[in-house]
Coordinates of C-alpha atoms in Angstrom, one line a residue:
M15 CA -208.4 18.2 235.0
A16 CA -206.8 21.5 235.2
D17 CA -203.6 20.0 236.2
D18 CA -203.8 17.4 233.4
F19 CA -204.3 20.1 230.8
S20 CA -201.7 22.3 232.3
R21 CA -199.0 19.5 232.0
S22 CA -198.8 18.7 228.4
P23 CA -196.2 16.2 227.0
A24 CA -194.4 19.0 225.2
T25 CA -193.6 20.6 228.5
E26 CA -192.7 17.6 230.6
G27 CA -189.1 17.5 231.6
S28 CA -188.4 21.1 230.2
T29 CA -185.9 23.3 231.9
P30 CA -185.3 27.1 231.6
D31 CA -181.8 26.6 229.8
T32 CA -183.4 24.4 227.2
E33 CA -186.0 26.9 226.4
R34 CA -183.3 29.7 226.0
G35 CA -181.4 27.5 223.5
R36 CA -184.5 27.0 221.5
E37 CA -185.1 30.7 221.3
L38 CA -181.4 31.5 220.1
L39 CA -181.5 28.9 217.2
P40 CA -183.8 30.9 214.9
N41 CA -181.8 34.0 215.5
T42 CA -178.5 32.3 214.5
R43 CA -179.9 31.1 211.3
L44 CA -181.3 34.5 210.5
D45 CA -177.9 36.1 211.0
D46 CA -176.3 33.6 208.7
L47 CA -178.9 34.3 206.0
L48 CA -178.5 38.0 206.4
S49 CA -174.7 37.7 206.2
E50 CA -175.0 35.6 203.0
L51 CA -177.5 38.0 201.5
Q52 CA -175.2 40.9 202.3
S53 CA -172.2 39.2 200.7
R54 CA -174.2 38.4 197.6
V55 CA -175.4 42.0 197.4
T56 CA -171.8 43.2 197.8
A57 CA -170.7 40.8 195.0
A58 CA -173.6 42.0 192.8
L59 CA -172.6 45.6 193.4
R60 CA -169.0 44.8 192.6
T61 CA -170.0 43.0 189.5
R62 CA -172.2 45.9 188.5
D63 CA -169.3 48.3 189.1
R64 CA -167.0 46.2 187.0
L65 CA -169.5 45.9 184.2
H66 CA -169.9 49.7 184.3
A67 CA -166.1 50.0 184.2
L68 CA -166.0 47.6 181.3
L69 CA -168.6 49.5 179.4
N70 CA -166.8 52.8 180.0
A71 CA -163.5 51.2 178.8
V72 CA -165.2 49.9 175.6
V73 CA -166.6 53.4 175.0
L74 CA -163.2 55.0 175.7
I75 CA -161.2 52.7 173.3
G76 CA -163.9 53.2 170.6
T77 CA -163.8 57.0 170.7
G78 CA -160.4 57.4 168.8
L79 CA -159.2 56.1 165.5
D80 CA -155.5 56.6 166.0
L81 CA -154.1 53.1 166.4
E82 CA -151.2 53.7 168.7
T83 CA -153.3 55.9 171.0
M84 CA -156.0 53.2 171.0
L85 CA -153.6 50.4 172.0
R86 CA -152.3 52.4 175.0
R87 CA -155.9 53.0 176.1
I88 CA -156.6 49.3 175.9
V89 CA -153.8 48.5 178.2
E90 CA -154.7 51.2 180.7
A91 CA -158.3 50.1 180.7
A92 CA -157.3 46.4 181.3
T93 CA -155.1 47.3 184.3
T94 CA -157.9 49.4 185.8
L95 CA -160.5 46.7 185.4
V96 CA -158.5 44.0 187.3
D97 CA -156.6 46.2 189.7
A98 CA -153.2 45.2 188.1
R99 CA -150.2 47.3 188.8
Y100 CA -148.4 46.5 185.5
G101 CA -149.9 45.9 182.0
A102 CA -148.6 45.6 178.5
L103 CA -149.7 44.9 175.0
G104 CA -147.6 42.9 172.6
V105 CA -148.3 43.3 168.9
I106 CA -147.4 40.2 166.9
S107 CA -145.9 40.4 163.4
A108 CA -146.9 38.4 160.4
E109 CA -143.8 36.2 161.1
G110 CA -145.1 35.4 164.6
R111 CA -142.6 37.6 166.4
L112 CA -143.2 40.2 169.1
Q113 CA -143.2 43.3 166.9
Q114 CA -144.2 46.0 169.3
F115 CA -144.4 46.2 173.1
L116 CA -146.4 48.9 174.9
P117 CA -145.9 48.9 178.7
V118 CA -148.1 50.7 181.3
G119 CA -147.3 51.2 185.0
L120 CA -143.6 51.9 184.6
D121 CA -142.1 55.3 184.9
E122 CA -139.3 56.7 182.8
R123 CA -136.7 55.7 185.4
E124 CA -137.9 52.1 185.6
I125 CA -138.0 51.9 181.8
S126 CA -134.5 53.1 181.4
A127 CA -133.2 50.7 184.0
I128 CA -134.5 47.6 182.0
E129 CA -131.7 46.1 180.0
H130 CA -133.9 45.2 177.0
W131 CA -137.6 44.8 176.2
P132 CA -139.2 41.3 176.0
E133 CA -138.3 39.5 172.8
G134 CA -141.3 37.1 172.6
E135 CA -139.7 34.2 174.4
G136 CA -140.7 32.3 177.6
I137 CA -144.2 32.9 178.8
L138 CA -144.8 35.6 176.2
G139 CA -143.6 33.2 173.5
L140 CA -146.0 30.5 174.8
L141 CA -148.9 32.9 174.3
I142 CA -147.8 33.7 170.8
K143 CA -147.5 30.0 169.9
E144 CA -150.7 29.1 171.8
P145 CA -153.1 32.1 171.6
Q146 CA -155.4 31.4 174.6
S147 CA -156.0 32.8 178.0
L148 CA -153.4 32.0 180.6
R149 CA -153.5 32.6 184.4
L150 CA -150.6 32.0 186.7
D151 CA -150.1 32.5 190.4
D152 CA -146.3 32.5 190.1
L153 CA -144.6 33.4 186.8
A154 CA -141.3 31.9 187.9
A155 CA -142.9 28.5 188.7
H156 CA -144.0 27.9 185.1
P157 CA -141.7 25.6 183.1
E158 CA -141.7 28.0 180.1
S159 CA -140.5 30.9 182.3
R160 CA -137.1 32.4 181.2
G161 CA -136.8 34.9 183.9
F162 CA -136.6 38.7 183.6
P163 CA -134.0 40.9 182.0
H164 CA -131.7 42.9 184.3
G165 CA -133.4 45.9 185.8
H166 CA -136.9 44.5 185.3
P167 CA -139.2 44.9 188.4
P168 CA -140.3 41.7 190.2
M169 CA -143.6 40.2 189.1
R170 CA -145.5 37.2 190.3
G171 CA -149.2 36.9 189.4
F172 CA -149.9 36.9 185.6
L173 CA -152.9 37.1 183.3
G174 CA -152.5 36.9 179.5
V175 CA -155.4 37.2 177.0
P176 CA -155.1 37.2 173.2
I177 CA -156.6 40.0 171.1
R178 CA -158.2 38.8 167.9
V179 CA -159.1 40.9 164.8
R180 CA -161.5 38.6 162.9
D181 CA -159.5 35.3 162.5
E182 CA -156.1 36.9 163.0
V183 CA -154.3 37.2 166.4
F184 CA -153.3 40.8 166.5
G185 CA -151.5 40.6 169.8
N186 CA -151.7 39.8 173.6
L187 CA -152.7 41.6 176.7
Y188 CA -150.3 41.0 179.6
L189 CA -151.3 41.9 183.2
T190 CA -149.3 41.3 186.4
E191 CA -149.2 42.1 190.1
K192 CA -152.9 42.3 191.2
A193 CA -153.5 44.8 194.0
G194 CA -152.9 43.4 197.5
G195 CA -150.9 40.4 196.2
A196 CA -154.1 38.5 195.3
A197 CA -154.2 36.1 192.4
F198 CA -156.1 36.8 189.2
D199 CA -159.4 34.8 189.2
E200 CA -161.9 33.6 186.7
D201 CA -163.9 36.9 186.9
D202 CA -160.7 38.8 186.0
E203 CA -160.1 36.5 183.1
A204 CA -163.7 36.9 181.9
I205 CA -163.7 40.7 182.0
V206 CA -160.3 41.0 180.3
T207 CA -161.5 38.6 177.6
A208 CA -164.5 40.7 177.0
L209 CA -162.4 43.8 176.8
A210 CA -160.1 42.1 174.3
T211 CA -163.1 41.2 172.1
A212 CA -164.2 44.8 172.0
A213 CA -160.6 45.9 171.4
G214 CA -160.4 43.6 168.4
V215 CA -163.4 45.4 166.9
A216 CA -161.9 48.8 167.7
I217 CA -158.6 47.9 166.1
E218 CA -160.3 46.7 163.0
N219 CA -162.2 50.0 162.7
A220 CA -158.9 51.9 163.2
R221 CA -157.3 49.8 160.4
L222 CA -160.2 50.5 158.1
Y223 CA -160.0 54.2 158.8
D224 CA -156.2 54.2 158.1
E225 CA -156.8 52.4 154.8
T226 CA -159.5 54.9 153.8
R227 CA -157.4 57.8 154.8
C228 CA -154.4 56.3 152.9
R229 CA -156.6 55.8 149.8
E230 CA -157.8 59.4 149.9
L231 CA -154.2 60.7 150.3
W232 CA -153.2 58.4 147.3
L233 CA -156.0 59.9 145.1
D234 CA -155.1 63.4 146.1
A235 CA -151.4 62.8 145.6
S236 CA -151.9 61.1 142.2
G237 CA -154.0 64.0 141.0
E238 CA -151.4 66.5 142.2
I239 CA -148.6 64.6 140.5
T240 CA -150.4 64.4 137.2
T241 CA -151.3 68.1 137.3
R242 CA -147.6 69.0 138.0
L243 CA -146.4 66.9 135.1
L244 CA -148.9 68.3 132.7
S245 CA -148.0 71.8 133.7
G246 CA -144.4 71.2 132.7
A247 CA -142.8 70.6 136.1
A248 CA -139.3 69.0 136.0
P249 CA -139.1 65.2 136.8
E250 CA -136.8 65.9 139.7
E251 CA -139.4 68.3 141.3
V252 CA -142.1 65.7 140.8
R253 CA -140.0 62.9 142.4
H254 CA -139.5 65.2 145.5
L255 CA -143.3 65.5 145.6
I256 CA -143.7 61.7 145.3
A257 CA -141.4 61.1 148.2
E258 CA -143.1 63.7 150.3
R259 CA -146.6 62.3 149.7
A260 CA -145.5 58.7 150.2
R261 CA -144.1 59.7 153.6
Q262 CA -147.4 61.3 154.6
M263 CA -149.4 58.3 153.3
A264 CA -147.4 55.7 155.2
D265 CA -146.6 57.8 158.3
A266 CA -142.9 57.1 157.6
D267 CA -140.0 59.0 159.1
L268 CA -137.8 58.7 156.0
V269 CA -138.5 58.1 152.3
A270 CA -135.9 57.6 149.6
I271 CA -136.3 57.1 145.8
A272 CA -133.5 55.0 144.3
L273 CA -133.3 55.1 140.5
A274 CA -131.6 52.5 138.3
D275 CA -128.4 53.3 136.6
H276 CA -125.8 51.2 134.8
G277 CA -128.4 48.8 133.7
E278 CA -130.1 47.1 136.6
D279 CA -127.1 46.3 138.7
R280 CA -127.0 49.4 140.8
L281 CA -129.6 51.8 142.3
T282 CA -128.7 55.3 143.4
V283 CA -130.8 57.4 145.9
R284 CA -131.6 60.5 143.9
V285 CA -134.3 61.9 146.1
A286 CA -134.9 61.7 149.9
D287 CA -137.4 63.2 152.3
G288 CA -137.8 63.3 156.1
A289 CA -135.3 62.7 158.9
Q290 CA -131.7 62.0 157.8
A291 CA -132.6 62.8 154.2
R292 CA -129.3 64.6 153.4
R293 CA -127.4 61.7 154.8
V294 CA -129.1 59.2 152.6
A295 CA -129.1 61.1 149.3
G296 CA -126.5 59.9 146.9
R297 CA -126.0 56.5 148.4
T298 CA -125.9 53.5 146.1
I299 CA -127.5 50.0 146.4
D300 CA -126.1 46.9 144.8
A301 CA -129.1 45.3 143.1
R302 CA -127.4 42.0 142.5
G303 CA -128.9 39.4 144.9
S304 CA -130.1 42.0 147.5
L305 CA -133.6 42.5 148.7
P306 CA -133.9 45.9 146.9
G307 CA -132.8 44.2 143.7
R308 CA -135.4 41.4 144.1
V309 CA -138.1 43.9 144.7
F310 CA -137.0 46.1 141.8
R311 CA -136.9 43.1 139.4
G312 CA -139.8 41.1 140.8
G313 CA -142.3 44.0 141.1
E314 CA -143.7 43.0 144.5
P315 CA -143.3 45.1 147.7
A316 CA -141.4 43.8 150.7
L317 CA -141.6 44.4 154.5
T318 CA -138.7 44.0 156.8
D319 CA -137.2 45.4 160.0
V320 CA -133.4 46.1 159.6
S321 CA -133.0 46.6 163.4
E322 CA -134.0 43.0 164.1
P323 CA -131.2 40.4 164.6
G324 CA -130.7 38.3 161.4
A325 CA -132.5 40.8 159.2
E326 CA -131.0 41.5 155.8
P327 CA -129.1 44.8 156.1
A328 CA -130.0 47.9 154.2
P329 CA -126.7 49.8 153.4
A330 CA -128.6 52.7 152.0
L331 CA -130.3 53.3 155.4
A332 CA -127.3 52.6 157.6
G333 CA -126.7 54.9 160.5
T334 CA -130.2 56.5 160.3
G335 CA -131.8 54.7 163.2
I336 CA -134.4 53.1 160.9
G337 CA -136.1 49.9 161.9
P338 CA -139.2 48.9 160.0
V339 CA -138.7 49.2 156.2
L340 CA -141.1 49.0 153.3
L341 CA -139.7 48.6 149.8
V342 CA -142.0 49.4 146.8
P343 CA -141.1 49.1 143.1
L344 CA -141.4 52.4 141.2
G345 CA -143.1 51.1 138.1
L346 CA -143.2 47.6 136.6
G347 CA -141.7 46.0 133.5
H348 CA -140.5 48.5 130.8
S349 CA -141.7 51.4 132.9
G350 CA -139.7 50.3 136.0
Q351 CA -137.6 53.2 137.1
G352 CA -136.4 52.2 140.6
L353 CA -137.6 51.8 144.2
L354 CA -139.4 53.6 146.9
L355 CA -137.8 52.9 150.3
L356 CA -139.8 53.9 153.4
G357 CA -138.5 53.6 156.9
R358 CA -139.7 54.2 160.5
R359 CA -137.6 54.7 163.5
A360 CA -136.5 51.6 165.3
G361 CA -139.2 50.6 167.9
R362 CA -142.1 52.0 165.9
P363 CA -144.8 49.6 164.5
A364 CA -144.1 47.9 161.2
F365 CA -145.8 48.9 158.0
A366 CA -149.2 47.2 157.5
P367 CA -149.7 45.1 154.4
S368 CA -152.6 47.4 153.4
A369 CA -150.2 50.3 153.3
A370 CA -147.8 48.3 151.1
R371 CA -150.7 47.6 148.6
A372 CA -151.8 51.3 148.6
L373 CA -148.2 52.5 148.0
Q374 CA -147.6 50.0 145.3
A375 CA -150.6 51.3 143.4
F376 CA -149.5 54.9 144.0
A377 CA -145.9 54.2 142.9
G378 CA -147.1 52.4 139.8
H379 CA -149.4 55.4 138.9
A380 CA -146.6 57.9 139.5
A381 CA -144.1 55.9 137.4
V382 CA -146.5 55.8 134.5
A383 CA -147.1 59.5 134.8
L384 CA -143.4 60.2 134.8
E385 CA -142.8 58.0 131.8
L386 CA -145.6 59.7 129.9
A387 CA -144.2 63.1 130.8
E388 CA -140.8 62.0 129.6
S389 CA -142.3 60.8 126.4
R390 CA -144.1 64.1 125.9
R391 CA -140.9 66.1 126.6
D392 CA -139.0 63.9 124.2
T393 CA -141.6 64.6 121.5
E394 CA -141.4 68.3 122.2
R395 CA -137.6 68.2 122.1
L396 CA -137.7 66.2 118.8
T397 CA -140.0 68.8 117.3
V398 CA -137.6 71.6 118.4
L399 CA -134.6 69.7 117.0
E400 CA -136.4 69.1 113.7
D401 CA -137.2 72.8 113.4
R402 CA -133.6 73.7 114.1
D403 CA -132.3 71.1 111.6
R404 CA -134.7 72.6 109.0
I405 CA -133.5 76.1 109.7
A406 CA -129.8 74.9 109.6
R407 CA -130.4 73.3 106.2
E408 CA -132.0 76.4 104.8
L409 CA -129.2 78.6 106.1
H410 CA -126.6 76.2 104.6
D411 CA -128.3 75.4 101.3
I412 CA -129.8 78.8 100.5
I413 CA -128.3 81.7 102.5
I414 CA -124.7 80.6 102.5
Q415 CA -124.8 79.6 98.8
R416 CA -126.2 83.0 97.9
L417 CA -123.7 84.9 100.0
F418 CA -120.9 82.8 98.5
A419 CA -122.2 83.6 95.0
V420 CA -122.3 87.3 95.8
A421 CA -118.7 87.1 97.1
M422 CA -117.5 85.3 94.0
S423 CA -119.2 87.9 91.8
L424 CA -117.6 90.7 93.7
M425 CA -114.1 89.1 93.5
S426 CA -114.5 88.7 89.7
S427 CA -115.4 92.4 89.5
V428 CA -112.3 93.6 91.4
K429 CA -110.1 92.9 88.4
R430 CA -112.1 95.3 86.3
I431 CA -111.9 98.2 88.7
D432 CA -108.9 100.4 87.9
T433 CA -109.2 102.8 90.9
E434 CA -107.6 101.5 94.1
E435 CA -110.2 102.9 96.6
P436 CA -113.3 101.2 95.0
A437 CA -111.3 98.0 94.6
R438 CA -110.3 98.1 98.3
R439 CA -113.9 98.6 99.3
V440 CA -115.0 95.6 97.2
R441 CA -112.3 93.4 98.7
Q442 CA -113.4 94.5 102.2
A443 CA -117.0 93.6 101.3
V444 CA -115.8 90.2 100.2
A445 CA -114.0 89.8 103.5
D446 CA -117.1 90.8 105.4
L447 CA -119.1 88.3 103.4
D448 CA -116.6 85.6 104.3
D449 CA -116.8 86.5 108.0
T450 CA -120.6 86.5 107.7
I451 CA -120.5 83.0 106.2
R452 CA -118.3 81.8 109.0
Q453 CA -120.7 83.2 111.6
I454 CA -123.6 81.5 109.9
R455 CA -121.8 78.2 109.8
S456 CA -121.1 78.6 113.6
T457 CA -124.9 79.2 114.0
I458 CA -125.6 76.1 112.0
F459 CA -123.4 74.0 114.2
A460 CA -125.1 75.5 117.3
L461 CA -128.6 74.7 115.9
Q462 CA -127.6 71.1 115.0
S463 CA -125.8 70.4 118.2
A464 CA -127.9 72.2 120.9
G465 CA -131.1 70.9 122.4
D466 CA -130.1 68.1 124.6
G467 CA -130.2 69.5 128.2
E468 CA -129.2 66.2 129.9
R469 CA -126.0 65.5 128.0
L470 CA -123.5 68.0 126.8
W471 CA -122.1 66.6 123.6
L472 CA -118.5 67.1 122.6
R473 CA -119.6 69.2 119.6
N474 CA -121.4 71.5 122.0
Q475 CA -118.4 71.8 124.2
I476 CA -116.1 72.6 121.3
L477 CA -118.6 75.2 120.1
E478 CA -118.7 76.8 123.6
V479 CA -114.9 77.0 123.7
V480 CA -114.8 78.7 120.3
E481 CA -117.7 81.0 121.1
S482 CA -116.1 82.1 124.4
A483 CA -112.9 83.1 122.5
K484 CA -114.8 85.5 120.3
E485 CA -114.5 88.5 122.6
P486 CA -110.8 88.0 123.5
L487 CA -109.9 87.5 119.8
G488 CA -111.9 90.5 118.6
C489 CA -113.4 88.4 115.7
S490 CA -115.6 85.4 115.2
P491 CA -113.5 82.3 114.6
G492 CA -114.4 80.0 111.8
L493 CA -115.2 76.5 112.8
R494 CA -115.3 73.2 110.8
L495 CA -116.2 69.9 112.4
D496 CA -115.8 66.6 110.5
G497 CA -116.3 63.0 111.4
P498 CA -118.1 61.2 114.3
I499 CA -116.8 63.5 117.0
D500 CA -119.4 62.7 119.6
S501 CA -119.2 59.0 119.4
A502 CA -115.5 58.3 118.5
V503 CA -113.6 60.4 120.9
P504 CA -113.1 58.9 124.4
D505 CA -113.8 61.0 127.4
E506 CA -110.1 61.4 128.5
T507 CA -109.1 62.4 124.9
A508 CA -112.0 64.8 124.8
D509 CA -110.8 66.5 127.9
H510 CA -107.4 67.0 126.4
L511 CA -109.0 68.2 123.1
L512 CA -110.9 71.0 124.9
A513 CA -107.9 72.0 126.9
V514 CA -105.7 72.2 123.7
L515 CA -108.3 74.2 121.8
Q516 CA -108.7 76.6 124.7
E517 CA -104.9 77.1 125.1
A518 CA -104.4 77.6 121.3
L519 CA -107.1 80.2 121.0
S520 CA -105.8 81.9 124.2
N521 CA -102.3 82.1 122.6
V522 CA -103.7 83.7 119.5
A523 CA -105.7 86.2 121.5
R524 CA -102.6 87.2 123.7
H525 CA -99.8 87.2 121.1
A526 CA -101.0 87.1 117.4
N527 CA -103.1 90.3 117.0
A528 CA -105.0 88.3 114.3
R529 CA -108.0 89.5 112.3
R530 CA -109.0 86.0 111.2
V531 CA -108.9 82.6 113.0
D532 CA -110.0 79.3 111.7
V533 CA -110.5 76.1 113.7
R534 CA -110.8 72.6 112.3
V535 CA -111.5 69.4 114.3
V536 CA -111.4 66.2 112.2
V537 CA -112.1 62.7 113.4
D538 CA -111.0 59.9 111.1
T539 CA -108.5 57.2 112.0
D540 CA -107.0 59.7 114.4
L541 CA -108.1 63.1 116.0
L542 CA -106.8 66.3 114.4
V543 CA -107.1 69.7 115.9
E544 CA -105.9 72.6 113.7
V545 CA -105.9 76.3 114.6
E546 CA -104.8 78.9 112.0
D547 CA -104.5 82.7 112.2
D548 CA -103.3 85.5 110.1
G549 CA -101.5 87.3 112.9
S550 CA -97.9 88.2 113.6
G551 CA -96.7 84.6 113.7
I552 CA -94.5 82.8 116.3
P553 CA -91.7 85.0 117.6
E554 CA -88.2 83.7 117.3
R555 CA -87.6 84.2 121.0
G556 CA -90.0 84.3 123.8
R557 CA -91.9 82.2 126.3
R558 CA -93.2 79.0 124.9
S559 CA -94.7 77.4 128.0
G560 CA -98.2 77.2 126.4
L561 CA -96.8 75.4 123.4
R562 CA -94.9 73.0 125.6
N563 CA -98.2 72.2 127.4
L564 CA -99.8 71.3 124.1
A565 CA -96.9 69.1 123.1
E566 CA -97.0 67.3 126.5
R567 CA -100.7 66.5 126.1
A568 CA -100.1 65.1 122.7
R569 CA -97.1 63.0 123.9
R570 CA -99.2 61.7 126.8
L571 CA -101.7 60.3 124.4
G572 CA -99.1 58.9 121.9
G573 CA -99.6 61.7 119.3
G574 CA -97.7 64.7 118.0
F575 CA -97.8 68.5 118.0
E576 CA -96.3 71.3 115.8
A577 CA -96.7 75.0 115.6
V578 CA -95.3 76.6 112.4
R579 CA -95.4 79.9 110.5
R580 CA -97.8 80.1 107.6
P581 CA -96.3 81.2 104.2
A582 CA -99.0 83.9 103.9
G583 CA -98.4 85.1 107.5
G584 CA -99.7 84.0 110.8
T585 CA -99.4 80.6 112.6
R586 CA -100.7 77.1 112.1
V587 CA -101.0 74.9 115.2
T588 CA -101.6 71.2 114.6
W589 CA -102.4 68.7 117.4
R590 CA -102.9 65.1 116.4
V591 CA -103.5 62.0 118.5
P592 CA -104.5 58.4 117.7
L593 CA -108.0 57.1 118.5
P594 CA -108.9 53.6 119.8
D595 CA -109.4 50.9 117.1
D596 CA -113.1 50.5 118.2
A597 CA -113.8 54.2 117.9

């Protein structure tokens, strides 16, 4: 029985080697299970670390509101998360072009060795046309690949992920050369996609911040401009302030204000602020058929980049290194005055549409404020001119007439005075009254002609010449102006007139020793300039170069000149030239 129980079926035929094999089988399975558990724990730890890194990256890119700084942080975070050697972010313009390219992983030497930056073609162009994630083991093997520009470092593995801001594709993240030569996997794509989603939110926040900041600057600048204008600041000073504030609002490198002149066919840069401002000031823009002309007439802002191939040129900004340009009309309709031209250095981001809208509102407000200020100044100037005209009328109608009556009364009394000394004193008093009347008439002309600070009329210039001769002559010349002098005399003839008048008065002061000088300028079918004095007269012999100059000027204009002795003593100079038929 014992033997039967001791020999069970399970043990029949067993050998020592078989028993050892059965003992090793559970140990092998346990090792496999432990190895699998260890690999899964390692993967979980790696996933945890990458999630922590992703969280830190999201926090990092969300801490700042400066857009350019934030974009660079996004690229740096993406390269760290997937162990990529190189990374870049391409910003896409509204026209679907690669507008800005921010590389990471290249030093200055490597950057300078590259012939040109990517232009949005090949694989990068494919991502622009089809904004979805793209993983490649070998860039060169893809049919859309166009190769690399000269000097570009070699790259093989590639991961591209679009960055969306709401429903708009803002740009693409490009990552190449994973550490160790490995290929980018699904986990890399998933984590970069998550980062791109967070980046889209951060970019939108930065945009909103920029818009709010721009709006605050606009309100402050509008208030400052209005205050300056109401305090009586000159329009030129206020335009400089507009240019300065616009440059700050738009973060531009150069701002120019081009104002319309000669109708609407030409714009001239009157004010410039920022880099290359002195170089731009004074340049002209042909408004016929050009982009600035269309913006000026149409009233809508325009965005462009003059550094891009095929872009419409901007002659006013030539040679300044400007790329992105924003053109904003300065006022609309009847209040349209010109253009605001804002530029950034080539390679900088283009102006955002939100900045264009804010600057359009700012420029419109500034144009209205300038127009109201001009109207207020015109009203004040008109009031001053009306007061001057009233004073001139009173001087002419009352004061001169009374003085003339007194002089006539004295002259009639001279004949009744038998003694020579009292008669001489009365005649001297009459002469003094005549001189006073001439001075009052000169003052009347000054009151009626002065007051326009932007245009110096011909009457004003004649008056200045006569007034400036008072001291050399030793007396106040009488002046009589007749006819439409300001409107009928062409500019070239006016220049000759002033030169003739100055030369004639100078001759009297140097040679005549006169006590009385009368000047008459008459515009009718022709122009007459006449200067009379009571001096010593023209000498029979002597230098006559001054008179020859006057005669030559008259001959050049098809007129005539003569200088003759007066019967009562002194000289009469007459200079006469024809005027155009339409004068």
